[in-house]
Structure formats: C-alpha cells, structure tokens
C-alpha cells in the first residue's frame, strides 16, 4: 500500500506508540487523585504539556489540551468572540479557505449578530498582511487565519499578519494544524495570540490537540465540569494521548529541516510528472507550499472515480471535493482560488510524509496518467471537448 493522504491523518510514530503504551500500562491513574498513582499521572501530563509548549515557544501554562484541532478552533473563536462582545466589537476577519472547524463556527457567530469578513485568497491561495491591515477596523474583535492550507498546501505570511494584529491591538488566532511539525512555529516571535494543533497530523494519536492561548487571554469553557486544565476544559485528561502527542511533536520538530528537504524533492517530482498530463493544472502556488502537498485538477474526470481506481492500485489519496463525506459540493478551497465547479470536481490531493519513497512516487506517476486516460475515454463530456463541440477549460 502507498499512503499519500498525510494531510487527512498520519501513521503514528513508534516513539508516540511507545510513549502511549508505557503510560497506559504503568501510569493509568487519574491526575486529579491525591495518592501517588494519581500524582504520577499529573506529573506526566505536566511533562507532556511542557514539551509541547517548548516546541512552539510557549509557556506550559498557556497550553490547554483539547480533543483535537476542531475543538481547539471552536474554543479559540468562541473565546475571542466573547471578549469582543465585552468590548462592543463584533467584526471578525478570516479567509474564504479556512477549515470547516473555523468556517462553520464563524457561521454560527454570524447568526448571532457578528459581521464576518472572509478575505479573498486569489488564484495562488494566500492573503497578504496588507490585505489584513486594510480590513482591520475599530470594531474588529479578532482575526483568524490558517498557517497552511490543508487542501492546496499554501503557507500564509503568519508572522507578518501577527505583527499587524499586535500593532492594532486585535487578537490573532491561527489554525496551525497543517503547519505543526512541518514548519517552524514560535508563538512569541510570530506574534500569535492563539493557535490550534492536532496530534494526528504529525504522527501522534487521534482525538487529542492543543489550544495555545497567550497568558492573559481568558478562554470560554466549551465543556463544563471539573476543574481540569485550570478550569478551561473539564473532563479527566487523556494522559497517554498527551504523552503520544509530545513524543510525536518533538520527533517531527527535531527532524523538520531534513524531512522538509527530502519530502519537498519527492513533491516536486510528483508535480513535474503530473504536469505532463494534458488539460491538467496544479492547484496552489508551485513554490510557496507545504513540503508534502500536491494538488491537481484534471479536466473531464470525477475526483471520486479517480480515488476509487487509485485505491484498486493500493494508493491512498484524497480529492479536494467533499463528495466522499456525503456532500455533492465541490471543495470550497478550490472554488476560493477561482476554479470553476466542473474543474473543481476533478481534483486529486496527494500528501506525502517522511515515510514516502521514490518508489511510491514512481508508482503514483505510473497509475495516475493511466487512470485519467481510462476515465476520460469513458466520458461523453470529454468526447464533446475532443471533437470541438465543447470548449476545453484547462
Ligand atoms: C485536520 C484539520 C483540522 C481538524 O483537526 P481534528 O484533530 O481532526 O479535529 C483543523 N484544521 C485543519 C487545517 C486541519 O487540517
């Protein structure tokens, strides 16, 4: 099997599994219990918190464990919104191509009377710091802009956006789920007030994430109950997952530069090879993108059919389209960068990691052109285009 869907989730690293196993076997007490078994669990949780904080330049007291990236995004936005209301500020700035954990939470706030301004991301899929500067108003409550896009891999100018928000006194949150472990993050240097992480995107376990909130930014509790996480998130802590997350993040950060060099070389070979398919186009910027991200549109095919046939070849990939998750709408990200509906439906995302090899790339470069040809030959629409009855778009 060739796994090329690392933006969806990653295989857990041996270090993360070992850390979790020893925690589950030996250190299974409740961190809130006063006897030694409980206190040992509490110390272990604190150890995980400190190590994760160190990886992003935060203090350990600024790190709250959550159930993942989605919860961290929800809590960040709802907290910043509440602070805005207290100051009479109800204008929010974000982008059109955020993850749904952000966009759907913003929709909810809109229904509650907030004004949400989604900045356009242009054809290459980014926003500039000056776009953000121009959008900030007296009544802007907060800015939330992702660090790197999960579909097309573009990397946003987060330190510059952070600087502008800090100058103008506006809270800045970034969804860094795709960046963590792949790009250097330093919340202090980059002027980030709040940041979301998810362990399963960097070879840690699913179901755990972190919300970083700068000291002095009060969080709204989404889950009421006990006083865990200093009253910011109730529920008995998942100590073993926290340890798995810490081990995975430390390992990813320790090997970041060498992994990025190796993986981006594989990525560029894939991009060069797939570009040779006629009537195809790379989505996103050729240079400014995550080391492992490849995203193409192929005219005249359905992304879902391509995925199913790739699966028959033992290749795991994803389509920009959300059809697989039960919706027939094409990807909001591809529409945001200006792809027409018909083209957005025929997309393919391959996301690589340090475990992928040259042989994986060769196999993908053999399979994709064959499958695209096969699907095009079955398509009446494709025949119309070839005979000149309909125009080619790409
Ligand atoms: C995966 C992802 C999330 C959601 O994280 P979960 O831990 O799966 O809830 C949020 N934002 C981005 C950019 C992601 O890629």
Coordinates of C-alpha atoms and ligand atoms in Angstrom, one line a residue:
X1 CA 0.0 0.0 0.0
X2 CA 1.1 3.5 -0.8
X3 CA -0.2 6.0 1.7
X4 CA -0.3 9.5 0.2
X5 CA -3.0 11.1 2.4
X6 CA -1.0 12.5 5.2
X7 CA -3.0 15.7 5.3
X8 CA -6.0 13.6 6.4
X9 CA -4.1 11.8 9.0
X10 CA -0.7 10.2 9.6
X11 CA 0.5 6.8 10.8
X12 CA 1.6 7.0 14.4
X13 CA 5.3 7.0 15.0
X14 CA 7.0 4.2 17.0
X15 CA 8.0 6.8 19.6
X16 CA 4.4 8.0 20.0
X17 CA 3.1 4.4 20.4
X18 CA 5.8 3.5 22.9
X19 CA 5.1 6.6 25.0
X20 CA 1.4 5.9 25.0
X21 CA 1.8 2.2 25.8
X22 CA 4.0 2.7 28.8
X23 CA 1.7 5.4 30.0
X24 CA -1.4 3.1 29.7
X25 CA 0.3 0.2 31.3
X26 CA 2.1 1.9 34.2
X27 CA 0.7 5.3 34.6
X28 CA -3.0 5.0 34.4
X29 CA -4.1 6.9 37.5
X30 CA -6.4 9.9 37.5
X31 CA -4.3 13.1 37.5
X32 CA -6.8 14.6 39.9
X33 CA -6.3 11.9 42.6
X34 CA -4.2 12.7 45.6
X35 CA -2.4 9.4 46.1
X36 CA 0.9 8.7 44.4
X37 CA -0.5 6.9 41.4
X38 CA -2.7 10.0 40.6
X39 CA 0.1 12.4 41.3
X40 CA 2.4 10.5 39.0
X41 CA -0.2 10.8 36.2
X42 CA -0.5 14.5 37.0
X43 CA 3.3 15.0 36.7
X44 CA 3.3 13.0 33.4
X45 CA 0.6 15.3 32.0
X46 CA 2.6 18.3 33.0
X47 CA 5.7 16.8 31.4
X48 CA 3.8 16.4 28.1
X49 CA 2.5 20.0 28.4
X50 CA 6.0 21.4 28.9
X51 CA 7.4 19.5 26.0
X52 CA 4.7 20.6 23.6
X53 CA 4.9 24.2 24.9
X54 CA 8.7 24.2 24.2
X55 CA 8.1 23.0 20.6
X56 CA 6.1 26.2 19.8
X57 CA 7.8 28.7 22.0
X58 CA 5.0 28.9 24.6
X59 CA 4.9 28.7 28.4
X60 CA 3.3 25.5 29.7
X61 CA 0.5 27.4 31.4
X62 CA -0.5 28.7 28.0
X63 CA -1.2 25.2 26.7
X64 CA -4.7 23.6 27.0
X65 CA -5.3 20.0 25.9
X66 CA -8.4 19.5 23.8
X67 CA -10.0 16.6 21.8
X68 CA -8.2 17.8 18.6
X69 CA -7.9 20.6 16.1
X70 CA -11.6 21.1 15.7
X71 CA -12.2 21.6 19.4
X72 CA -9.2 24.0 19.7
X73 CA -10.5 26.0 16.7
X74 CA -14.0 26.2 18.2
X75 CA -12.7 27.2 21.6
X76 CA -10.3 29.8 20.3
X77 CA -13.0 31.5 18.1
X78 CA -15.8 31.4 20.7
X79 CA -13.4 32.8 23.4
X80 CA -12.2 35.6 21.2
X81 CA -15.8 36.4 20.2
X82 CA -16.9 36.6 23.8
X83 CA -14.0 39.0 24.5
X84 CA -15.1 41.1 21.5
X85 CA -18.7 41.3 22.8
X86 CA -17.4 42.6 26.2
X87 CA -15.7 45.4 24.3
X88 CA -18.6 46.0 21.9
X89 CA -16.6 44.6 18.9
X90 CA -18.4 42.3 16.5
X91 CA -16.4 42.4 13.3
X92 CA -14.3 39.2 12.5
X93 CA -11.7 38.8 9.8
X94 CA -10.8 35.4 8.3
X95 CA -10.3 33.9 4.9
X96 CA -12.5 32.1 2.4
X97 CA -10.5 28.9 2.5
X98 CA -10.3 28.0 6.2
X99 CA -11.0 24.5 7.5
X100 CA -14.7 23.9 8.3
X101 CA -14.0 23.9 12.0
X102 CA -13.3 27.6 11.6
X103 CA -15.9 28.4 8.9
X104 CA -18.8 26.7 10.5
X105 CA -18.0 28.3 13.9
X106 CA -17.9 31.7 12.2
X107 CA -21.3 30.9 10.6
X108 CA -22.7 30.3 14.0
X109 CA -21.4 33.7 15.2
X110 CA -22.8 35.4 12.1
X111 CA -26.2 34.1 13.1
X112 CA -25.7 35.6 16.5
X113 CA -25.1 39.0 15.0
X114 CA -21.4 39.1 14.3
X115 CA -20.1 40.5 11.0
X116 CA -17.7 38.0 9.4
X117 CA -15.4 39.3 6.6
X118 CA -13.8 36.5 4.6
X119 CA -10.7 37.8 2.7
X120 CA -10.3 36.6 -0.9
X121 CA -7.3 34.3 -1.3
X122 CA -6.6 34.9 -5.0
X123 CA -5.5 32.3 -7.6
X124 CA -2.4 31.2 -5.7
X125 CA -4.3 30.8 -2.4
X126 CA -2.9 33.2 0.1
X127 CA -3.7 36.6 1.7
X128 CA -1.2 39.3 2.3
X129 CA -0.5 41.1 5.6
X130 CA -1.6 44.4 3.9
X131 CA -5.0 42.8 3.0
X132 CA -5.4 42.1 6.7
X133 CA -4.2 45.6 7.7
X134 CA -6.8 47.2 5.3
X135 CA -9.6 45.1 6.7
X136 CA -9.0 45.8 10.4
X137 CA -11.5 48.3 11.8
X138 CA -12.1 49.9 15.2
X139 CA -14.7 47.2 15.9
X140 CA -12.6 44.2 14.8
X141 CA -12.9 41.6 17.6
X142 CA -10.3 39.2 16.2
X143 CA -8.5 37.8 13.1
X144 CA -8.4 34.0 12.5
X145 CA -6.2 32.9 9.5
X146 CA -4.7 29.5 9.0
X147 CA -1.0 28.9 9.0
X148 CA -1.1 26.5 6.0
X149 CA -4.0 25.3 3.9
X150 CA -4.9 21.6 4.2
X151 CA -6.0 21.1 0.6
X152 CA -3.6 23.1 -1.5
X153 CA -0.8 23.5 0.9
X154 CA -0.2 27.2 0.6
X155 CA 1.7 28.8 3.5
X156 CA 0.4 32.1 4.8
X157 CA 2.5 35.0 6.0
X158 CA 1.6 34.4 9.6
X159 CA 4.5 36.4 11.3
X160 CA 3.6 39.5 9.3
X161 CA -0.1 39.1 9.9
X162 CA 0.7 38.6 13.6
X163 CA 2.7 41.8 13.7
X164 CA -0.1 43.9 12.2
X165 CA -2.7 42.5 14.6
X166 CA -0.4 43.1 17.6
X167 CA 0.2 46.7 16.4
X168 CA -3.5 47.3 16.1
X169 CA -4.4 45.5 19.3
X170 CA -6.5 42.8 17.7
X171 CA -6.5 39.2 18.9
X172 CA -4.9 36.9 16.3
X173 CA -5.7 33.2 16.1
X174 CA -4.1 30.8 13.6
X175 CA -5.2 27.2 12.8
X176 CA -1.7 25.7 12.6
X177 CA -2.9 22.1 12.3
X178 CA -1.2 21.5 8.9
X179 CA 1.9 23.5 9.9
X180 CA 2.9 21.9 13.2
X181 CA 5.9 19.6 12.9
X182 CA 6.4 20.7 9.3
X183 CA 7.1 24.5 9.6
X184 CA 8.9 26.4 12.4
X185 CA 6.4 27.8 14.9
X186 CA 7.3 30.3 17.6
X187 CA 4.2 31.9 19.1
X188 CA 6.1 34.8 20.8
X189 CA 8.4 35.7 17.8
X190 CA 5.5 35.4 15.4
X191 CA 3.0 37.5 17.5
X192 CA 0.5 34.7 17.7
X193 CA -2.2 35.1 20.4
X194 CA -3.9 31.8 20.0
X195 CA -3.0 28.7 18.0
X196 CA -4.6 25.3 17.3
X197 CA -2.7 22.0 17.0
X198 CA -3.8 18.4 16.3
X199 CA -1.6 15.4 17.2
X200 CA -2.8 13.1 14.4
X201 CA -1.4 15.4 11.7
X202 CA 2.2 14.8 12.8
X203 CA 2.3 11.1 13.6
X204 CA 0.6 11.4 17.0
X205 CA -2.7 9.9 18.2
X206 CA -6.2 11.0 17.0
X207 CA -8.5 12.6 19.4
X208 CA -6.1 15.0 21.1
X209 CA -5.0 18.5 20.3
X210 CA -3.8 21.7 21.9
X211 CA -5.1 25.2 22.1
X212 CA -2.3 27.7 22.9
X213 CA -3.7 30.9 24.4
X214 CA -1.3 33.7 25.3
X215 CA -1.1 34.5 29.0
X216 CA -3.9 36.9 29.9
X217 CA -6.4 35.8 27.2
X218 CA -9.3 34.2 29.1
X219 CA -10.8 31.1 27.5
X220 CA -14.5 30.3 27.3
X221 CA -15.1 26.8 28.5
X222 CA -16.8 24.6 26.0
X223 CA -17.1 21.6 28.3
X224 CA -18.3 22.3 31.8
X225 CA -17.5 20.0 34.7
X226 CA -14.4 19.5 36.9
X227 CA -11.5 21.9 37.3
X228 CA -9.1 20.1 34.9
X229 CA -6.9 22.2 32.6
X230 CA -7.2 25.0 35.2
X231 CA -10.9 25.3 34.6
X232 CA -10.6 25.8 30.9
X233 CA -11.6 22.3 29.8
X234 CA -13.4 19.8 32.0
X235 CA -13.0 16.0 31.9
X236 CA -10.4 13.5 33.0
X237 CA -7.3 14.2 31.0
X238 CA -6.2 11.7 28.3
X239 CA -2.7 11.4 29.7
X240 CA -1.4 8.7 27.4
X241 CA -2.5 10.6 24.3
X242 CA -0.9 13.8 25.6
X243 CA 2.4 11.8 26.0
X244 CA 2.0 10.4 22.5
X245 CA 1.4 13.9 21.2
X246 CA 4.5 15.3 22.9
X247 CA 6.7 12.4 21.6
X248 CA 5.4 12.9 18.1
X249 CA 5.8 16.7 18.0
X250 CA 9.3 16.6 19.5
X251 CA 10.3 14.0 16.9
X252 CA 8.8 15.9 14.0
X253 CA 10.4 19.2 15.1
X254 CA 13.8 17.5 15.6
X255 CA 13.8 16.2 12.0
X256 CA 11.9 19.1 10.4
X257 CA 14.6 20.5 8.1
X258 CA 15.9 17.2 6.8
X259 CA 12.3 15.9 6.3
X260 CA 11.3 19.0 4.5
X261 CA 14.2 18.8 2.1
X262 CA 13.6 15.1 1.3
X263 CA 9.8 15.3 1.1
X264 CA 9.7 18.5 -1.0
X265 CA 12.0 16.8 -3.5
X266 CA 9.5 14.0 -3.8
X267 CA 6.7 16.5 -4.1
X268 CA 8.4 18.4 -6.9
X269 CA 9.0 15.2 -8.8
X270 CA 5.3 14.4 -8.5
X271 CA 4.3 17.9 -9.6
X272 CA 6.6 17.7 -12.6
X273 CA 5.3 14.3 -13.6
X274 CA 1.6 15.1 -13.2
X275 CA 2.0 18.4 -15.1
X276 CA 2.7 16.3 -18.2
X277 CA -1.0 15.1 -18.2
X278 CA -2.8 17.2 -20.8
X279 CA -5.5 19.6 -19.6
X280 CA -4.4 19.4 -16.0
X281 CA -3.4 22.2 -13.6
X282 CA -1.6 22.4 -10.3
X283 CA -3.7 24.0 -7.6
X284 CA -1.9 26.5 -5.3
X285 CA 1.5 28.1 -5.6
X286 CA 4.3 25.9 -7.1
X287 CA 6.9 27.2 -4.6
X288 CA 5.0 28.5 -1.5
X289 CA 3.5 25.2 -0.4
X290 CA 3.8 22.6 2.4
X291 CA 6.7 20.2 1.7
X292 CA 4.3 17.2 1.2
X293 CA 1.4 18.8 -0.7
X294 CA 0.5 18.1 -4.3
X295 CA -3.0 19.1 -5.6
X296 CA -4.1 18.9 -9.2
X297 CA -7.2 19.3 -11.3
X298 CA -7.7 17.1 -14.3
X299 CA -10.3 18.3 -16.8
X300 CA -13.0 15.8 -17.7
X301 CA -12.9 13.4 -14.8
X302 CA -14.6 13.0 -11.4
X303 CA -12.3 13.0 -8.5
X304 CA -14.2 10.3 -6.7
X305 CA -13.8 7.8 -9.6
X306 CA -10.1 8.6 -9.7
X307 CA -9.8 7.9 -5.9
X308 CA -11.6 4.5 -6.2
X309 CA -9.4 3.4 -9.1
X310 CA -6.3 4.6 -7.2
X311 CA -7.4 2.5 -4.2
X312 CA -7.5 -0.5 -6.6
X313 CA -3.8 0.2 -7.3
X314 CA -3.2 0.3 -3.5
X315 CA -2.8 4.1 -3.5
X316 CA -4.5 6.1 -0.7
X317 CA -5.2 9.7 -1.8
X318 CA -7.9 12.3 -1.5
X319 CA -10.0 14.6 -3.6
X320 CA -10.5 18.3 -3.0
X321 CA -14.1 17.6 -3.3
X322 CA -16.2 16.8 -0.2
X323 CA -18.3 14.2 -2.0
X324 CA -16.7 11.4 0.0
X325 CA -18.0 13.0 3.1
X326 CA -21.6 12.9 1.8
X327 CA -21.8 16.3 0.2
X328 CA -22.0 16.9 -3.5
X329 CA -20.5 20.4 -3.3
X330 CA -17.0 20.8 -4.8
X331 CA -14.2 21.9 -2.5
X332 CA -14.8 25.4 -1.1
X333 CA -11.0 25.8 -1.2
X334 CA -10.8 25.1 -5.0
X335 CA -13.7 27.5 -5.6
X336 CA -12.0 30.1 -3.5
X337 CA -8.9 30.0 -5.7
X338 CA -11.1 30.5 -8.7
X339 CA -11.6 27.0 -10.1
X340 CA -15.0 26.6 -11.9
X341 CA -17.3 23.9 -10.4
X342 CA -16.6 21.5 -13.3
X343 CA -12.9 21.7 -12.8
X344 CA -13.0 21.6 -9.0
X345 CA -14.9 18.3 -9.2
X346 CA -11.9 16.6 -10.9
X347 CA -9.2 17.2 -8.3
X348 CA -6.6 15.0 -6.6
X349 CA -4.7 15.7 -3.4
X350 CA -1.6 13.7 -2.7
X351 CA 0.0 14.5 0.6
X352 CA 3.4 12.9 1.4
X353 CA 5.5 12.5 4.6
X354 CA 9.0 11.4 5.5
X355 CA 8.0 7.7 5.2
X356 CA 7.2 8.0 1.4
X357 CA 9.9 6.9 -1.0
X358 CA 11.0 7.4 -4.6
X359 CA 9.3 4.1 -5.5
X360 CA 6.0 5.5 -4.2
X361 CA 6.3 8.5 -6.5
X362 CA 7.2 6.2 -9.4
X363 CA 4.1 4.1 -8.8
X364 CA 1.8 7.1 -8.5
X365 CA 3.3 8.6 -11.7
X366 CA 2.5 5.4 -13.5
X367 CA -1.0 4.9 -12.1
X368 CA -2.5 8.4 -12.3
X369 CA -2.0 9.1 -16.1
X370 CA -3.4 5.6 -16.9
X371 CA -6.5 6.1 -14.8
X372 CA -7.1 9.7 -16.0
X373 CA -6.9 8.4 -19.6
X374 CA -9.2 5.5 -18.8
X375 CA -11.8 7.8 -17.2
X376 CA -11.6 10.4 -20.0
X377 CA -12.2 7.7 -22.6
X378 CA -15.4 6.7 -20.9
X379 CA -16.7 10.3 -20.6
X380 CA -19.2 11.7 -23.1
X381 CA -18.3 15.2 -22.0
X382 CA -14.6 14.5 -22.8
X383 CA -15.6 13.3 -26.3
X384 CA -17.5 16.5 -26.9
X385 CA -14.5 18.5 -25.9
X386 CA -12.1 16.5 -28.1
X387 CA -14.5 16.8 -31.1
X388 CA -14.7 20.6 -30.5
X389 CA -18.4 20.5 -29.6
X390 CA -17.5 21.9 -26.2
X391 CA -14.5 24.1 -25.1
X392 CA -11.7 22.9 -23.0
X393 CA -11.3 25.0 -19.8
X394 CA -7.8 23.9 -18.8
Ligands
LIG1 C1 -7.3 18.2 10.3 C2 -7.5 19.6 10.5 C3 -8.4 20.2 11.5 C4 -9.2 19.3 12.4 O1 -8.4 18.6 13.4 P1 -9.0 17.3 14.1 O2 -8.0 17.0 15.1 O3 -9.2 16.3 13.1 O4 -10.3 17.8 14.7 C5 -8.5 21.5 11.6 N1 -7.8 22.3 10.7 C6 -7.0 21.9 9.8 C7 -6.3 22.8 8.9 C8 -6.9 20.5 9.6 O5 -6.1 20.1 8.6

